[in-house]
CSV table of C-alpha atoms in Angstrom, one decimal:
chain,number,residue,atom,x,y,z
L,1,MET,CA,28.6,-2.0,-6.8
L,2,ARG,CA,26.3,-0.7,-9.3
L,3,SER,CA,26.2,-3.8,-11.2
L,4,LEU,CA,25.6,-5.9,-8.0
L,5,LEU,CA,22.7,-3.8,-7.2
L,6,VAL,CA,21.3,-4.2,-10.8
L,7,GLY,CA,22.0,-8.0,-10.7
L,8,LEU,CA,19.9,-8.2,-7.5
L,9,MET,CA,17.0,-6.2,-9.1
L,10,VAL,CA,16.9,-8.4,-12.1
L,11,LEU,CA,16.9,-11.4,-9.9
L,12,PHE,CA,14.1,-10.2,-8.0
L,13,PHE,CA,11.9,-9.2,-11.1
L,14,GLU,CA,12.8,-12.5,-12.7
L,15,LYS,CA,11.4,-14.4,-9.7
L,16,PHE,CA,8.5,-12.3,-9.6
L,17,PHE,CA,7.4,-12.9,-13.2
L,18,ILE,CA,8.0,-16.8,-12.7
L,19,PHE,CA,5.8,-16.7,-9.8
L,20,ALA,CA,3.3,-14.7,-11.6
L,21,ASN,CA,3.2,-16.9,-14.7
L,22,PHE,CA,3.1,-20.2,-12.5
L,23,LYS,CA,0.1,-18.6,-10.9
L,24,LYS,CA,-1.7,-18.1,-14.2
L,25,PHE,CA,-0.9,-21.6,-15.3
L,26,SER,CA,-2.3,-23.0,-12.1
L,27,LEU,CA,-5.5,-20.9,-12.5
L,28,ALA,CA,-6.1,-22.2,-15.9
L,29,LYS,CA,-5.8,-25.6,-14.9
L,30,LYS,CA,-8.2,-24.9,-12.0
L,31,LYS,CA,-10.7,-23.3,-14.5
L,32,SER,CA,-11.1,-26.7,-16.1
L,33,LYS,CA,-12.3,-28.4,-13.1
L,34,GLY,CA,-14.7,-27.3,-10.6
L,35,ARG,CA,-15.7,-24.3,-12.5
L,36,CYS,CA,-19.1,-22.9,-12.0
L,37,SER,CA,-21.2,-21.7,-14.8
L,38,SER,CA,-24.5,-20.9,-12.7
L,39,VAL,CA,-25.6,-19.9,-9.3
L,40,CYS,CA,-28.0,-22.8,-9.4
L,41,GLU,CA,-25.2,-25.3,-9.4
L,42,LEU,CA,-24.0,-24.0,-5.9
L,43,LYS,CA,-24.9,-25.7,-2.6
L,44,ARG,CA,-25.1,-23.9,0.8
L,45,GLY,CA,-21.7,-24.4,2.5
L,46,ASP,CA,-19.7,-24.6,-0.8
L,47,LEU,CA,-16.1,-23.0,-0.7
L,48,LEU,CA,-16.0,-20.6,-3.7
L,49,GLU,CA,-12.7,-19.2,-5.0
L,50,VAL,CA,-12.2,-16.5,-7.8
L,51,PRO,CA,-9.1,-15.1,-9.4
L,52,ARG,CA,-8.3,-11.5,-8.9
L,53,THR,CA,-5.4,-9.5,-10.5
L,54,LEU,CA,-2.6,-10.8,-8.2
L,55,PHE,CA,-4.3,-13.2,-5.8
L,56,LEU,CA,-7.3,-15.6,-5.3
L,57,HIS,CA,-10.5,-14.4,-3.3
L,58,PHE,CA,-12.4,-16.8,-1.3
L,59,GLY,CA,-15.9,-17.1,0.3
L,60,ILE,CA,-18.5,-19.6,1.6
L,61,TYR,CA,-21.8,-19.9,-0.3
L,62,LEU,CA,-24.7,-19.3,2.2
L,63,GLY,CA,-27.8,-19.9,-0.3
L,64,ASN,CA,-30.0,-17.7,-2.1
L,65,ASN,CA,-27.3,-16.1,-4.0
L,66,LYS,CA,-25.5,-15.0,-1.0
L,67,VAL,CA,-21.7,-15.5,-0.3
L,68,ALA,CA,-19.9,-14.7,3.2
L,69,HIS,CA,-16.3,-13.4,2.6
L,70,LEU,CA,-13.8,-11.7,4.5
L,71,MET,CA,-12.9,-8.1,3.0
L,72,PRO,CA,-10.3,-5.6,4.1
L,73,ASP,CA,-12.5,-2.3,4.3
L,74,ILE,CA,-11.6,0.9,6.1
L,75,LEU,CA,-15.4,2.0,6.1
L,76,PRO,CA,-16.5,0.3,9.3
L,77,ALA,CA,-13.9,2.0,11.2
L,78,LEU,CA,-14.8,5.5,9.9
L,79,SER,CA,-18.7,5.2,9.9
L,80,GLY,CA,-21.7,3.4,11.5
L,81,ASP,CA,-24.0,4.0,8.4
L,82,LYS,CA,-25.2,0.5,7.5
L,83,CYS,CA,-26.3,1.7,4.1
L,84,LEU,CA,-22.9,2.9,3.2
L,85,ILE,CA,-21.0,0.1,4.5
L,86,ASP,CA,-23.2,-2.6,2.9
L,87,LYS,CA,-22.5,-1.2,-0.6
L,88,VAL,CA,-19.9,-3.1,-2.8
L,89,VAL,CA,-16.3,-2.5,-1.4
L,90,THR,CA,-14.4,-0.2,-3.7
L,91,ASN,CA,-10.6,-0.8,-4.4
L,92,LYS,CA,-10.0,2.5,-2.3
L,93,ARG,CA,-11.8,1.0,0.7
L,94,LEU,CA,-10.2,-2.2,0.3
L,95,ILE,CA,-6.6,-0.8,-0.1
L,96,LEU,CA,-7.1,1.5,3.0
L,97,GLY,CA,-8.6,-1.4,5.0
L,98,VAL,CA,-5.2,-3.5,4.1
L,99,LEU,CA,-3.1,-0.6,5.3
L,100,ALA,CA,-5.0,0.0,8.6
L,101,LYS,CA,-5.6,-3.9,9.1
L,102,VAL,CA,-9.2,-3.6,9.4
L,103,ALA,CA,-11.7,-6.0,7.7
L,104,SER,CA,-15.3,-7.4,8.0
L,105,ILE,CA,-16.7,-10.7,7.2
L,106,ARG,CA,-19.8,-9.7,5.1
L,107,VAL,CA,-22.4,-10.8,2.9
L,108,ASP,CA,-22.7,-10.2,-0.8
L,109,THR,CA,-24.3,-11.3,-3.9
L,110,VAL,CA,-22.4,-14.0,-5.8
L,111,GLN,CA,-22.0,-11.4,-8.7
L,112,ASP,CA,-20.6,-8.9,-6.3
L,113,PHE,CA,-18.4,-11.6,-4.8
L,114,ALA,CA,-17.2,-12.6,-8.3
L,115,TYR,CA,-16.4,-9.3,-9.5
L,116,GLY,CA,-16.4,-10.6,-12.9
L,117,GLY,CA,-14.3,-13.5,-12.3
L,118,THR,CA,-14.7,-17.2,-12.9
L,119,ILE,CA,-16.0,-18.9,-9.8
L,120,ILE,CA,-14.4,-22.2,-8.8
L,121,VAL,CA,-16.1,-24.6,-6.5
L,122,ASN,CA,-14.5,-26.7,-3.5
L,123,HIS,CA,-11.2,-26.9,-5.5
L,124,MET,CA,-9.4,-27.0,-1.9
L,125,ASP,CA,-11.1,-30.2,-1.0
L,126,SER,CA,-8.3,-32.0,-3.0
L,127,SER,CA,-5.5,-30.2,-1.1
L,128,PHE,CA,-6.6,-31.0,2.3
L,129,LYS,CA,-5.9,-34.4,4.1
L,130,THR,CA,-8.9,-34.1,6.4
L,131,LYS,CA,-12.3,-34.2,4.9
L,132,PRO,CA,-14.5,-31.1,4.7
L,133,LEU,CA,-17.3,-30.6,7.4
L,134,CYS,CA,-20.8,-31.2,6.3
L,135,ASN,CA,-22.1,-28.2,4.1
L,136,GLU,CA,-24.6,-26.8,6.8
L,137,GLU,CA,-22.0,-26.8,9.6
L,138,VAL,CA,-19.6,-24.9,7.2
L,139,ALA,CA,-22.2,-22.3,6.3
L,140,GLN,CA,-23.3,-21.9,10.2
L,141,ARG,CA,-19.6,-21.4,10.9
L,142,ALA,CA,-19.4,-18.6,8.4
L,143,GLU,CA,-22.7,-17.0,9.5
L,144,LYS,CA,-21.4,-16.9,13.2
L,145,LEU,CA,-18.3,-15.0,12.4
L,146,LEU,CA,-20.1,-12.2,10.3
L,147,GLY,CA,-19.0,-8.8,11.4
L,148,ALA,CA,-15.8,-6.9,12.1
L,149,THR,CA,-12.6,-8.8,12.4
L,150,PRO,CA,-8.8,-8.3,12.5
L,151,TYR,CA,-7.0,-8.5,9.1
L,152,SER,CA,-3.5,-9.4,8.2
L,153,LEU,CA,-2.4,-9.8,4.5
L,154,LEU,CA,-0.4,-12.8,5.3
L,155,TRP,CA,-1.6,-14.2,8.7
L,156,ASP,CA,-5.4,-13.6,8.8
L,157,ASN,CA,-7.0,-13.2,5.5
L,158,CYS,CA,-10.1,-14.5,3.3
L,159,GLU,CA,-8.4,-17.8,2.9
L,160,HIS,CA,-7.9,-18.3,6.5
L,161,PHE,CA,-11.5,-17.6,7.1
L,162,VAL,CA,-12.9,-20.1,4.5
L,163,THR,CA,-10.6,-22.9,5.3
L,164,TYR,CA,-11.6,-22.6,9.0
L,165,CYS,CA,-15.1,-22.6,8.2
L,166,ARG,CA,-14.8,-25.8,5.8
L,167,TYR,CA,-12.1,-27.8,7.2
L,168,GLY,CA,-11.6,-26.4,10.9
L,169,LEU,CA,-8.1,-25.3,10.3
L,170,PRO,CA,-7.2,-21.7,9.2
L,171,VAL,CA,-4.7,-22.1,6.5
L,172,SER,CA,-3.5,-20.0,3.5
L,173,PHE,CA,-1.7,-21.7,0.6
L,174,GLN,CA,-1.1,-18.3,-1.0
L,175,THR,CA,0.9,-17.1,2.3
L,176,ASP,CA,3.0,-20.4,2.1
L,177,LYS,CA,3.8,-19.9,-1.4
L,178,PHE,CA,4.6,-16.2,-1.1
L,179,CYS,CA,7.0,-17.2,1.8
L,180,GLU,CA,8.6,-19.8,-0.3
L,181,ILE,CA,9.2,-17.3,-2.9
L,182,VAL,CA,10.7,-14.7,-0.6
L,183,LYS,CA,13.0,-17.4,1.1
L,184,LYS,CA,14.1,-18.5,-2.4
L,185,ILE,CA,14.9,-14.8,-3.3
L,186,ILE,CA,16.9,-14.2,-0.1
L,187,ARG,CA,19.0,-17.5,-0.8
L,188,ASP,CA,19.6,-16.4,-4.3
L,189,GLN,CA,20.5,-12.8,-3.1
L,190,ARG,CA,23.0,-14.4,-0.6
L,191,SER,CA,24.5,-16.6,-3.5
L,192,VAL,CA,24.8,-13.4,-5.8
L,193,LEU,CA,26.5,-11.6,-2.7
L,194,ILE,CA,29.0,-14.6,-2.1
L,195,SER,CA,29.8,-14.9,-5.8
L,196,ALA,CA,30.6,-11.1,-6.0
L,197,ALA,CA,32.8,-11.5,-2.9
L,198,LEU,CA,34.7,-14.3,-4.3
L,199,GLY,CA,35.0,-12.6,-7.5
L,200,LEU,CA,36.3,-9.5,-6.0
L,201,ALA,CA,38.9,-11.5,-3.9
L,202,LEU,CA,40.1,-13.3,-6.9
L,203,THR,CA,40.6,-10.0,-8.7
L,204,LEU,CA,42.6,-8.5,-5.8
L,205,SER,CA,44.7,-11.6,-5.4
L,206,MET,CA,45.9,-11.3,-9.0
């Protein structure tokens, strides 16, 4: 039984690291195309994405060095102090927001949005069959949604927000990939269990 559990754990971590390495490889390819080196290159309504530690973060450029993006944040649920809320969302605020499923669509500077990462512009345009809306309509959609909003890590996140604004359809490719990985792990776990059961049956029959 112990060896079976160890096998399952090894399988899970193997799949996790394969997924992580695949993600890093994909990001490296993205950086060579659509990479933004200056705010001056950005146009109002552009879809921005920036790599974070374990995921991609997305926003819509509004012009004048401002980006609208959906951020998990616990503070608006605890305080009405606009000065406090408008400060850059800390990791603690973000994590608590994820746990409480509380978020807001807020406006930050490009620098605060990027958080030291490399910005990639309109990369999703090649992933959608439908053409993006005109940039001004994209920006106006984002501006209309500013404020408090429900949040779900998988079903209502920053990627759903930007794809709705730019393409008219809320989609998260990150969620789709995550679900594919989970399904594969479950299938592989079943294979391990079936193999273990067959091995046990053969052993008992000898």
